[in-house]
Short mmCIF file of C-alpha atoms in Angstrom, two decimals:
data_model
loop_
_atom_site.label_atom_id
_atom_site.label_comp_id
_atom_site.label_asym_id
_atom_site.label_seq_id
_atom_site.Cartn_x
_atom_site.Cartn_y
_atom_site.Cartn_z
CA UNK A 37 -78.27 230.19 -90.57
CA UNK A 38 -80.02 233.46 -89.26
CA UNK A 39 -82.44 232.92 -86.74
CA UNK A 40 -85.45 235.42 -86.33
CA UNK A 41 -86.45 236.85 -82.69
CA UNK A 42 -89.77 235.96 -81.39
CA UNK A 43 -91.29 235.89 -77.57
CA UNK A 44 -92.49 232.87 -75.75
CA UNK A 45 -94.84 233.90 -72.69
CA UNK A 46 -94.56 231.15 -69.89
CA UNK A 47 -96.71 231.11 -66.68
CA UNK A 48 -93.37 233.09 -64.62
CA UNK A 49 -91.22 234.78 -67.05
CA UNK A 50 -90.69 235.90 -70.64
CA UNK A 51 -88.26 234.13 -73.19
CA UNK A 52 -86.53 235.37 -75.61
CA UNK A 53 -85.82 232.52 -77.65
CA UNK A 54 -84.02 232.20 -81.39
CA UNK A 55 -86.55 231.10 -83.95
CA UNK A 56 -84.61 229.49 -86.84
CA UNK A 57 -86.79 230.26 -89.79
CA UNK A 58 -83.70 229.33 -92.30
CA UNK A 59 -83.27 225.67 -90.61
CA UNK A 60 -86.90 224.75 -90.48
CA UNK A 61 -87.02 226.38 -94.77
CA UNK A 62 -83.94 223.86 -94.90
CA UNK A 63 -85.48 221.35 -93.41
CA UNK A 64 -89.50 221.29 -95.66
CA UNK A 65 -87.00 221.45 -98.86
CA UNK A 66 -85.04 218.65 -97.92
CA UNK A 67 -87.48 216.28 -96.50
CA UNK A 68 -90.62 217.01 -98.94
CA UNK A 69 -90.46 219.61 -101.69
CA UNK A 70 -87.11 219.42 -102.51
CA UNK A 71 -84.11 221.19 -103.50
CA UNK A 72 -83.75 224.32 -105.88
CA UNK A 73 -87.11 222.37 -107.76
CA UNK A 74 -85.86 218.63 -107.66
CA UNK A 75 -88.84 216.57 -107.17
CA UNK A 76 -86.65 213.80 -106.99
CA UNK A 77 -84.60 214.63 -104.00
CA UNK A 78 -86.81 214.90 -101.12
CA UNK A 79 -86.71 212.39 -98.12
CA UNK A 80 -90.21 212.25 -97.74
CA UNK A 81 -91.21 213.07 -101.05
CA UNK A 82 -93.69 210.07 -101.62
CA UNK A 83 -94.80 210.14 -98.54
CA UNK A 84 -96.35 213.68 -99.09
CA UNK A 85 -99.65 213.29 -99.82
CA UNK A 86 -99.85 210.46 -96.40
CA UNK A 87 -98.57 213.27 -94.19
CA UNK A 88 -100.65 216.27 -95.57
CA UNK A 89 -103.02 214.80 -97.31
CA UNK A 90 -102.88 217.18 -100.02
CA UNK A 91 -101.16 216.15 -103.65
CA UNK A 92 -97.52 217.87 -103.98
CA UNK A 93 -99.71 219.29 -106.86
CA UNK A 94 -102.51 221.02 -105.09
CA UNK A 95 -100.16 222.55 -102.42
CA UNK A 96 -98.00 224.03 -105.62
CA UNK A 97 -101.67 225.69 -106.20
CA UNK A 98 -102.32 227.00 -102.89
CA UNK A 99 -98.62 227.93 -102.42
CA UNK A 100 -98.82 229.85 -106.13
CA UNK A 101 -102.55 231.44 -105.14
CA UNK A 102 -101.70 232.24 -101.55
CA UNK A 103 -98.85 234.10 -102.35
CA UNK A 104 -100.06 236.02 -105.36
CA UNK A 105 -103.01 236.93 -103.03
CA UNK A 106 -103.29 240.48 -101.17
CA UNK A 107 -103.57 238.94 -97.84
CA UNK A 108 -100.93 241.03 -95.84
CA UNK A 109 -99.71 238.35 -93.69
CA UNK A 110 -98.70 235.89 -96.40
CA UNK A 111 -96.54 238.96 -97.75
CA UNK A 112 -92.39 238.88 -97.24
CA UNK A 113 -91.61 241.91 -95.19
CA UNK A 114 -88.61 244.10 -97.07
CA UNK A 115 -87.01 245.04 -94.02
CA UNK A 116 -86.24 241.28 -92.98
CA UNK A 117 -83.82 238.72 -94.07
CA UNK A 118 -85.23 235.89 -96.05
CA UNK A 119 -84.13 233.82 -93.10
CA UNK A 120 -85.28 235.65 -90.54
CA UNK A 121 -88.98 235.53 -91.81
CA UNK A 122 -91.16 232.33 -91.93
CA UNK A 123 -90.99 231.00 -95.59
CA UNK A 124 -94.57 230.56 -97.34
CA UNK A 125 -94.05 226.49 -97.20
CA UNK A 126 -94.50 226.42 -93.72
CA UNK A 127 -97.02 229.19 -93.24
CA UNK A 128 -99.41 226.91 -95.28
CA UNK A 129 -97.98 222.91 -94.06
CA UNK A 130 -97.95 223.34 -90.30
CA UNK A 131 -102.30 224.63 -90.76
CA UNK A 132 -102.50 221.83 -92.97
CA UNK A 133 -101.12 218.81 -90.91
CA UNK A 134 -102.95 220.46 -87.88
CA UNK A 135 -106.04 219.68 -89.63
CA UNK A 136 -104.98 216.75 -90.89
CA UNK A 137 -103.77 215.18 -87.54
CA UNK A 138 -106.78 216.90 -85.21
CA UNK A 139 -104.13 218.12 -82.95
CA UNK A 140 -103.34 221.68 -81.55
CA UNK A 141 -101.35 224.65 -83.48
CA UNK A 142 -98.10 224.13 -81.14
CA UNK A 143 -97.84 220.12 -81.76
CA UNK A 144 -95.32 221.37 -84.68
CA UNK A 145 -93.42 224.08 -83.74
CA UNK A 146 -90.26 222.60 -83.14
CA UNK A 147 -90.12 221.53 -87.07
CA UNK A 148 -91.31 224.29 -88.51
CA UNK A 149 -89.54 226.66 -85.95
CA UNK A 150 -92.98 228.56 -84.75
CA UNK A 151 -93.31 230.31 -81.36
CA UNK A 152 -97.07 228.36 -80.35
CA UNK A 153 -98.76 232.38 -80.73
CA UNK A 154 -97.15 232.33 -84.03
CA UNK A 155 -98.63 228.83 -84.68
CA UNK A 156 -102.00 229.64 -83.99
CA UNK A 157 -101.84 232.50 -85.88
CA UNK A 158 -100.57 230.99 -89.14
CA UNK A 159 -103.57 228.54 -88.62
CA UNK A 160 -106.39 231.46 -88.20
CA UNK A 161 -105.15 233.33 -91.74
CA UNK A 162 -105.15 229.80 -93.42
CA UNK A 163 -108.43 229.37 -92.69
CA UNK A 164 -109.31 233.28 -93.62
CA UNK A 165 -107.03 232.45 -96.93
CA UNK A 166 -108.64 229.00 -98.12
CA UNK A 167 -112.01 230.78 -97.88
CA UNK A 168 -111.23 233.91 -99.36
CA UNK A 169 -109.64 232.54 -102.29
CA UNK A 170 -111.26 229.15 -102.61
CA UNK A 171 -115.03 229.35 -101.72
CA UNK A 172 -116.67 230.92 -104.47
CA UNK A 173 -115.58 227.44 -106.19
CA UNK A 174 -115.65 224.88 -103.76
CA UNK A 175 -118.69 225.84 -101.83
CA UNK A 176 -120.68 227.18 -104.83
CA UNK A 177 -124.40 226.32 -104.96
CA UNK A 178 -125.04 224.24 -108.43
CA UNK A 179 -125.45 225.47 -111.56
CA UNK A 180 -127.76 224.29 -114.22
CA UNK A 181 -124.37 222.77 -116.01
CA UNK A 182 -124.12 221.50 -112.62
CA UNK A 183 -127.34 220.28 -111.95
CA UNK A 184 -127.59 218.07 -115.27
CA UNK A 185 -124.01 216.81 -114.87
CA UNK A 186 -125.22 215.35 -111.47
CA UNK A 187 -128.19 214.08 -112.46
CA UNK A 188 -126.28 212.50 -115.03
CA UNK A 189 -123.74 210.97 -112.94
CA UNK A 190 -126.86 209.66 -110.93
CA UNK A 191 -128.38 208.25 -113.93
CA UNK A 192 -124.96 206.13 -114.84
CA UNK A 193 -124.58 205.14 -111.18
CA UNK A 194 -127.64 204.53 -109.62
CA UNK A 195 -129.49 203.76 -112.47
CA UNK A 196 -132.60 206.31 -111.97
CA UNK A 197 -133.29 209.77 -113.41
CA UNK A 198 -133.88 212.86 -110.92
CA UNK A 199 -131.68 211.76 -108.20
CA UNK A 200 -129.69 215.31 -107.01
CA UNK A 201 -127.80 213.91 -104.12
CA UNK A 202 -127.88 212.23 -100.55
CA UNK A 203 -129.25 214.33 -97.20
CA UNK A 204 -127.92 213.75 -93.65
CA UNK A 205 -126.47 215.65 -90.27
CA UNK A 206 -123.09 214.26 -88.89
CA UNK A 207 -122.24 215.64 -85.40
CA UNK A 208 -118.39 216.72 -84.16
CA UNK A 209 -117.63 217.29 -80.82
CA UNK A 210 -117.09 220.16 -78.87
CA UNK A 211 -114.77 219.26 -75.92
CA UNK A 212 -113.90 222.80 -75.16
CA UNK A 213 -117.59 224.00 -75.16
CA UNK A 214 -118.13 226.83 -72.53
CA UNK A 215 -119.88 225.72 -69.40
CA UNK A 216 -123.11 228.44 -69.96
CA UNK A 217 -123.38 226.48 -73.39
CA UNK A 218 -123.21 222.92 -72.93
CA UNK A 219 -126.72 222.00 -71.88
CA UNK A 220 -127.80 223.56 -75.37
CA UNK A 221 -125.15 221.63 -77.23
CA UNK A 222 -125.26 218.01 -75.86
CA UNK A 223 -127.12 215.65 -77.73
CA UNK A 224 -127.06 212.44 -79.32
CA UNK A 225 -123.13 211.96 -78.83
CA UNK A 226 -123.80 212.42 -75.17
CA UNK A 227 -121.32 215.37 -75.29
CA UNK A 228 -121.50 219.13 -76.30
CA UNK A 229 -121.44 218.95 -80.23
CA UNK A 230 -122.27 220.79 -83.01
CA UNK A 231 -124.08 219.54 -86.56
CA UNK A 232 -123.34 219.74 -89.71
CA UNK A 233 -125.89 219.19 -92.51
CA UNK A 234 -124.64 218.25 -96.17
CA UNK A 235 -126.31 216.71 -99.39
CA UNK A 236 -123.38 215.21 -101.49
CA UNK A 237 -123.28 213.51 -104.81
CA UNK A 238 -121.97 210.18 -105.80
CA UNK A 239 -118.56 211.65 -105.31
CA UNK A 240 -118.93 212.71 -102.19
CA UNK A 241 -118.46 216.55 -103.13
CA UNK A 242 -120.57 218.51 -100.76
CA UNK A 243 -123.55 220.79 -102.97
CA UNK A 244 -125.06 221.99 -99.99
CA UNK A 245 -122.88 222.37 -96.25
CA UNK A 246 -124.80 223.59 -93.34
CA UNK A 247 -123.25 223.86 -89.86
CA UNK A 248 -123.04 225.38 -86.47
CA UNK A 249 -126.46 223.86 -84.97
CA UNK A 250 -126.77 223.25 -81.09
CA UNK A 251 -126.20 219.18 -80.76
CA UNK A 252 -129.24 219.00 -78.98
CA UNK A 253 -131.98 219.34 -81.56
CA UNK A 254 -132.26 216.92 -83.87
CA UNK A 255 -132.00 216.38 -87.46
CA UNK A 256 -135.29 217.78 -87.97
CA UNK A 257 -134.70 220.77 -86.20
CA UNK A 258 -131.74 221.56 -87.95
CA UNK A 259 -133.98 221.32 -91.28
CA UNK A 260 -136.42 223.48 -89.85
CA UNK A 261 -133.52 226.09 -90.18
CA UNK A 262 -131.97 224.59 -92.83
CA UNK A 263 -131.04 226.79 -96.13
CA UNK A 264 -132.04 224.14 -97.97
CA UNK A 265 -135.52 224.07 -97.25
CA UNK A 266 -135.48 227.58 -97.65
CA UNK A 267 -134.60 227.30 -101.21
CA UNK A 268 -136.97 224.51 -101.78
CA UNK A 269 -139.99 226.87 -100.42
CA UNK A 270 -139.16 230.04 -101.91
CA UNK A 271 -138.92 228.14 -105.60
CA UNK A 272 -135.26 228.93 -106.52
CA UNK A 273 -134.56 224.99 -106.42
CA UNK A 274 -137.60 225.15 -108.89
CA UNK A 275 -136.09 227.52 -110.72
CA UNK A 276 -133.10 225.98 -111.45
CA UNK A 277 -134.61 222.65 -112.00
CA UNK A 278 -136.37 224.77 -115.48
CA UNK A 279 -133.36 226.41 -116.32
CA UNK A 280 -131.28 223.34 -116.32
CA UNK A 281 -133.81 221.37 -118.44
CA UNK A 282 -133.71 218.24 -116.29
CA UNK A 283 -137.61 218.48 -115.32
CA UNK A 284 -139.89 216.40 -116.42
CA UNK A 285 -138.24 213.05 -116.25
CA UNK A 286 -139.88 209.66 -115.45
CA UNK A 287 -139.31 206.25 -113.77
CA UNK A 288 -141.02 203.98 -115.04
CA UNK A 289 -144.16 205.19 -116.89
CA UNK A 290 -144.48 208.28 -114.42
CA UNK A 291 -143.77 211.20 -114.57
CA UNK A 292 -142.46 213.74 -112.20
CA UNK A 293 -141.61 217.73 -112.36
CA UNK A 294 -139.40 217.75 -108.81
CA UNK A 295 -135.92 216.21 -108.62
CA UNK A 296 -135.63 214.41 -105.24
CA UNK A 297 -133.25 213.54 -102.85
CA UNK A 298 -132.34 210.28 -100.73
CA UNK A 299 -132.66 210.62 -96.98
CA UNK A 300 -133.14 208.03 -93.63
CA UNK A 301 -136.36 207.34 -91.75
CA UNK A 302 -136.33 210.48 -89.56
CA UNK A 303 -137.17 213.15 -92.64
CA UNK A 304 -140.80 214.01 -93.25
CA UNK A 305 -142.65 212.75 -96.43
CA UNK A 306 -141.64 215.79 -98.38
CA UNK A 307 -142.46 215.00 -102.33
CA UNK A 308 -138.84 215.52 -102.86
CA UNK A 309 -137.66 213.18 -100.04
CA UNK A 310 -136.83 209.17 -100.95
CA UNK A 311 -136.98 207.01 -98.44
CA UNK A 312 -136.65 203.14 -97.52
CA UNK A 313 -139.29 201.12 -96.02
CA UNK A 314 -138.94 200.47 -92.21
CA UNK A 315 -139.59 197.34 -92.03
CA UNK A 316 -139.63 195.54 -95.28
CA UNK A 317 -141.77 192.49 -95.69
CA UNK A 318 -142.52 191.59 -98.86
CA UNK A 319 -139.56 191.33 -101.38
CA UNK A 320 -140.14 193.89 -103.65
CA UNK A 321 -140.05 195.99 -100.02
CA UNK A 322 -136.55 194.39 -99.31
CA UNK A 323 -135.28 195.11 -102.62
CA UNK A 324 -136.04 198.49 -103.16
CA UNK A 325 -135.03 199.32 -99.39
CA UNK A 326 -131.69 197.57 -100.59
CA UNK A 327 -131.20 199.91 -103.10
CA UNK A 328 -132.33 203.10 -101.51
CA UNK A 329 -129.78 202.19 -98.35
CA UNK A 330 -127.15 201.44 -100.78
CA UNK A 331 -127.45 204.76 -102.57
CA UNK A 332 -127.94 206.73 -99.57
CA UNK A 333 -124.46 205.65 -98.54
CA UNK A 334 -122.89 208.52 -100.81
CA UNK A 335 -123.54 210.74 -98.16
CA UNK A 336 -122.43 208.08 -95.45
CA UNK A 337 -118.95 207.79 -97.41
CA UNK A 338 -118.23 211.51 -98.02
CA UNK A 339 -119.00 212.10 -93.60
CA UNK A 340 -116.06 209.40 -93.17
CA UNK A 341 -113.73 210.63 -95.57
CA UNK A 342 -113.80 214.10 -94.26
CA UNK A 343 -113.30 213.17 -90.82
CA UNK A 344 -110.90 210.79 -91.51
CA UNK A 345 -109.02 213.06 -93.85
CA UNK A 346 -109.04 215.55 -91.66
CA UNK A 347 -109.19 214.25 -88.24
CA UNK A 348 -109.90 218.22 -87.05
CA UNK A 349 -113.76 217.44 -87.15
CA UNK A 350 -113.21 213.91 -85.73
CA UNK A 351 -111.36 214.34 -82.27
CA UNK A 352 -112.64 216.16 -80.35
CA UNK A 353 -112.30 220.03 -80.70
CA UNK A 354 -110.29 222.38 -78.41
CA UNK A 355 -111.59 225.66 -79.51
CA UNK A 356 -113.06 228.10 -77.39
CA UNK A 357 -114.88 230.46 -79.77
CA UNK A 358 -117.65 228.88 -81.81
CA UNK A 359 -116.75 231.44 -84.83
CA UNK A 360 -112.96 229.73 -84.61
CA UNK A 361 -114.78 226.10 -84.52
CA UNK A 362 -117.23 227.41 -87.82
CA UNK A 363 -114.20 228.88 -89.83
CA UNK A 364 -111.88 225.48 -89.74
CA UNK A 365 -114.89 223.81 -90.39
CA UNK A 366 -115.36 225.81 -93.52
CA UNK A 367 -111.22 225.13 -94.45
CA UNK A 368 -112.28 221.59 -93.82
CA UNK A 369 -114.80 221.03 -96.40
CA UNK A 370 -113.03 223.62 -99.19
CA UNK A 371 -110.11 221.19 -98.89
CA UNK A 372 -112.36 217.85 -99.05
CA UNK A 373 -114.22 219.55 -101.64
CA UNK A 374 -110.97 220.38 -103.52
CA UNK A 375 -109.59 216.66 -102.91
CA UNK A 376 -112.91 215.40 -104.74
CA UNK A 377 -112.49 217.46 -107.25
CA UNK A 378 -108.44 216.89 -107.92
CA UNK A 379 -109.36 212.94 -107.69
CA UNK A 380 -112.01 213.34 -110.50
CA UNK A 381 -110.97 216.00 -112.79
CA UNK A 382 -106.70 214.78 -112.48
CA UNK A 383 -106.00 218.16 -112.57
CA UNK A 384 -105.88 220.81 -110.02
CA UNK A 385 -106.85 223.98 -111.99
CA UNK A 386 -110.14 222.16 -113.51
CA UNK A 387 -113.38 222.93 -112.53
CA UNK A 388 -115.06 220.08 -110.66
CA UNK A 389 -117.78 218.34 -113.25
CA UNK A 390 -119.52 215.14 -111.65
CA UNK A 391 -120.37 213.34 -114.76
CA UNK A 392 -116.25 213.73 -116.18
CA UNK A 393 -115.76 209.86 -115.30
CA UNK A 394 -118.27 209.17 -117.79
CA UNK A 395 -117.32 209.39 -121.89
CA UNK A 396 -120.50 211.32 -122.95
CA UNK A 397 -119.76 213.85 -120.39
CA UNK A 398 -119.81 217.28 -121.66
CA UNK A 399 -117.22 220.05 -121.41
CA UNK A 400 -114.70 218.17 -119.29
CA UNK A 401 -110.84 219.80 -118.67
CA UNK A 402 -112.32 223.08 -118.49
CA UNK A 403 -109.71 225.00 -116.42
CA UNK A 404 -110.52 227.90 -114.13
CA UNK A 405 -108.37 230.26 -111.77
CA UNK A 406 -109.38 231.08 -108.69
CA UNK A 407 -111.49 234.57 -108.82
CA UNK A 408 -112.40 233.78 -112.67
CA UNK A 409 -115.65 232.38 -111.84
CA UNK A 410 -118.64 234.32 -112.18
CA UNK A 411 -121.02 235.14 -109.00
CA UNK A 412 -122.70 232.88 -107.43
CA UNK A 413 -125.50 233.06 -105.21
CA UNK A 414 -125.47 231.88 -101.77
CA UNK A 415 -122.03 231.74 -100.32
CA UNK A 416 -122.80 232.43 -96.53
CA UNK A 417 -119.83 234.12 -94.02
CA UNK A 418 -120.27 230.81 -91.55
CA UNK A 419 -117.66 232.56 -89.24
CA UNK A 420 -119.75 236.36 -88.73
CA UNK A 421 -122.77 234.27 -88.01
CA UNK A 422 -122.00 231.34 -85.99
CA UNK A 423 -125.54 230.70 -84.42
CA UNK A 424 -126.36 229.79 -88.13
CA UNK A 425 -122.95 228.65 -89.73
CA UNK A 426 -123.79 227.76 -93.32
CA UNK A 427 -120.87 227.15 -95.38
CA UNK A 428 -121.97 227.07 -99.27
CA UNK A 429 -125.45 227.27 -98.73
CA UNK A 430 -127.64 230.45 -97.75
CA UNK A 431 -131.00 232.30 -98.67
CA UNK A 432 -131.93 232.58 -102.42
CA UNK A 433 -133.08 235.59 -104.00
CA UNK A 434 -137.06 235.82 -103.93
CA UNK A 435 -138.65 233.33 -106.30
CA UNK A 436 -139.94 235.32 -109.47
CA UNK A 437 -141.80 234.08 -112.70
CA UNK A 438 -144.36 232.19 -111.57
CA UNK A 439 -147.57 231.57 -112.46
CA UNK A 440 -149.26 232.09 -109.14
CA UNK A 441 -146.89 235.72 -109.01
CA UNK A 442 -148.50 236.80 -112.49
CA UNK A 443 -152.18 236.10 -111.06
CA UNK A 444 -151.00 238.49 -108.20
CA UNK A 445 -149.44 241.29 -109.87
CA UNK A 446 -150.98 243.80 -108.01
CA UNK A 447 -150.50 242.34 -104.79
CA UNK A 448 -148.17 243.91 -102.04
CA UNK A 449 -144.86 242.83 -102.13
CA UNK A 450 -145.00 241.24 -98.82
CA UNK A 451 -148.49 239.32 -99.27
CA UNK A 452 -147.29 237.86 -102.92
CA UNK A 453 -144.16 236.44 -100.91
CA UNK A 454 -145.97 234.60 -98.11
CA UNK A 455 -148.59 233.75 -100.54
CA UNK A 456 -145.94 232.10 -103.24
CA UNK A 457 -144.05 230.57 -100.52
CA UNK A 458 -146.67 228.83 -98.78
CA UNK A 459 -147.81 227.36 -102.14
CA UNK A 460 -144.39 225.79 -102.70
CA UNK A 461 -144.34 224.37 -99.26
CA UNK A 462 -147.82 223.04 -100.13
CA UNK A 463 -146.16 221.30 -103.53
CA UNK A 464 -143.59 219.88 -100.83
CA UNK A 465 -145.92 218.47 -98.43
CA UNK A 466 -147.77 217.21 -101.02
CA UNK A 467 -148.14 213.56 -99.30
CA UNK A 468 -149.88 211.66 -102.62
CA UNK A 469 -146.96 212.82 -105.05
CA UNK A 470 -144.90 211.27 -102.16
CA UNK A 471 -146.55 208.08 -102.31
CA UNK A 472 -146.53 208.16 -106.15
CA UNK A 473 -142.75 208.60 -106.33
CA UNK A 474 -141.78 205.86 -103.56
CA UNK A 475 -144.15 203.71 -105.76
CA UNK A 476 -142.33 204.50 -108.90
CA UNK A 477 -139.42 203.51 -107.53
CA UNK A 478 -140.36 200.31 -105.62
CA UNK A 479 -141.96 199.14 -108.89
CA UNK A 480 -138.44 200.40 -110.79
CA UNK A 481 -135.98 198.23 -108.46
CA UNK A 482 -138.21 196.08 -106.20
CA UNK A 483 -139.36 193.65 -108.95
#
């Protein structure tokens, strides 16, 4: 086997050590994917979704996108030897088990023949590559297909029209949190950590991601800043709502124009916020508590499967740079995202539909390529602003078409913003349609 030449700095001297590319291409083929194509012959071959988590068929994706993509390190250089060159396999395992296992770019260098610089880099362009490739799909803001597939899936599963997801903050640990920083950053954990804030569905696939906030403030705080208010005030929540049709829909013999969302005790009494009682007495209180908690546990479910899937975000972190911390964070959920998806759908290349486990679910086995989507709004760069790391969630466009913006046709730009904005926060705040919806549902599952 040819061995490639690569440079190991130590604390005294310089190595120059012989990096086996050939033996470690050898060794992925024999033990996992296979020889020249044989499924059947690997070592580990069963074993390969336990070790990277990933299907054999989803990394044949990523290897086959990857590869085909532009990105210049993922490119075979002409003036090498096969076998003097890292092959693509390992390039894209050794990033994947790192997340997988939570452990540090150098734990698997001596399999897949990596100098630890080498290691680290492989792991920084996987996470530039998942997101590059991958985000405008996995971290995509719903569509009105989307919207009425989830409110579908709600209706089958939770028995309740309007239902769009479950809201909470999860916290991950930053061990390696600079000094300067760490007052800022430590919280509830009692270490330096940083939140994330998601709203999932019944299948745990994140709609809305939000990380990078200080540990220290709360999870009202972090909806303060949250791009999910901000889409709730400026109307384009609203918006889609009417353009997906789902709006009006009752419970009961109510009726209600706002699709709302399950949350815990600490939210406010936002009209689109469900909550459970406190302290149920009576036992239409205990009942419909028992169902709201039960629900609410989507969003439980999907914060343990991602950290347990990939044990990156449950350890804690080494990173120094918070924009390093923010872009694995980002591969993270793409990947969970994807799993969902690959676990629903059965088939890599289809586009993720929450209602396809149910027969009257339309348009299911649609497939899409990566890039073949068409724009959507809101994908935020979580890494270029890490004080505000949103990953599949950012700023709407300004809300247009309402009736309050027609009255004010005339009005300056700026004014008709504030204006229309603080009449949508009103509609939020609105503490009696609040009242009316808890209500609606307490009658609905409480008797």
């Amino acid at each position: 086997m040819k061995a490639g030449r690569q440079q190991i700095t130590g604390r005294s001297l310089d190595l120059i050590v012989e990096i086996r590319h050939g033996d470690a291409r050898h060794c992925i083929n024999r033990d996992y994917l296979g020889i020249r194509g044989d499924l059947a012959t690997p070592l580990l071959g069963a074993e390969f979704k336990a070790m990277f988590r990933v299907s054999r068929s989803r990394f044949q994706v990523l290897l086959e996108d990857i590869g085909a993509s532009e990105i210049r390190f993922y490119q075979k250089k002409k003036n090498l030897d096969v076998d003097e060159q890292a092959s693509l396999e390992a390039k894209l395992l050794l990033p994947i088990k790192t997340l997988a296992y939570g452990v540090p770019p150098d734990t698997f260098i001596d399999y897949f023949q990596m100098s630890p610089e080498y290691a680290r880099e492989c792991c920084r362009q996987f996470d530039i590559a998942v997101k590059k490739i991958y985000a405008q799909e996995y971290l995509r803001l719903p569509t009105s297909d989307d919207l009425r597939s989830i409110l579908q899936l709600h209706r089958h599963v939770h028995q309740v029209d309007g239902l769009f997801g479950s809201l909470d903050c999860s916290h991950t640990i930053w061990k390696n949190c600079p000094k300067a920083w760490a007052g800022s950053y430590t919280g509830k954990p009692g270490s330096p950590s940083i939140i994330l804030e998601a709203v999932v569905d019944y299948h745990m696939f994140f709609w809305h991601a939000s990380y990078g906030y200080t540990g220290n403030i709360g999870d009202l705080n972090v909806l303060a800043q949250s791009p999910l208010l901000e889409r709730m005030v400026d109307g384009s929540f609203h918006t889609l709502e009417n353009e997906a049709s789902v709006v009006p829909f009752k419970i009961g013999d109510q009726e209600f124009t706002k699709c709302f969302i399950l949350t815990d005790g600490i939210y406010p009494k936002f009209s689109r916020f469900v909550k459970g009682v406190k302290e149920p007495i009576t036992e239409e209180e205990k009942k419909y508590t028992a169902w709201q908690e039960g629900a609410r546990k989507d969003v439980e479910r999907a914060f343990g499967v991602l950290k347990c899937t990939w044990q990156f975000l449950d350890r804690p972190i080494l990173k120094l740079k918070l924009s390093e911390v923010a872009m694995r964070t980002t591969c993270c959920i793409i990947l969970h995202n994807m799993l969902t998806a690959d676990r629903v759908m059965g088939d890599p290349r289809a586009r993720y539909v929450p209602c396809a486990s149910l027969d009257e679910c339309p348009g299911v086995g649609a497939v899409q390529q990566p890039g073949d989507l068409a724009a959507v709004q809101g994908i935020a760069n979580i890494a270029n602003n890490p004080t505000h790391a949103a990953a599949g969630a950012a700023a709407a466009p300004a809300n247009s078409g309402t009736g309050l913006q027609i009255g004010l046709r005339n009005a300056p730009p700026d004014l008709l913003q504030q204006v229309t904005r603080k009449d949508r926060f009103d509609e939020l705040m609105d503490a009696d349609e609040h009242v009316r919806l808890h209500q609606s549902l307490m009658n609905k599952f409480g008797s």
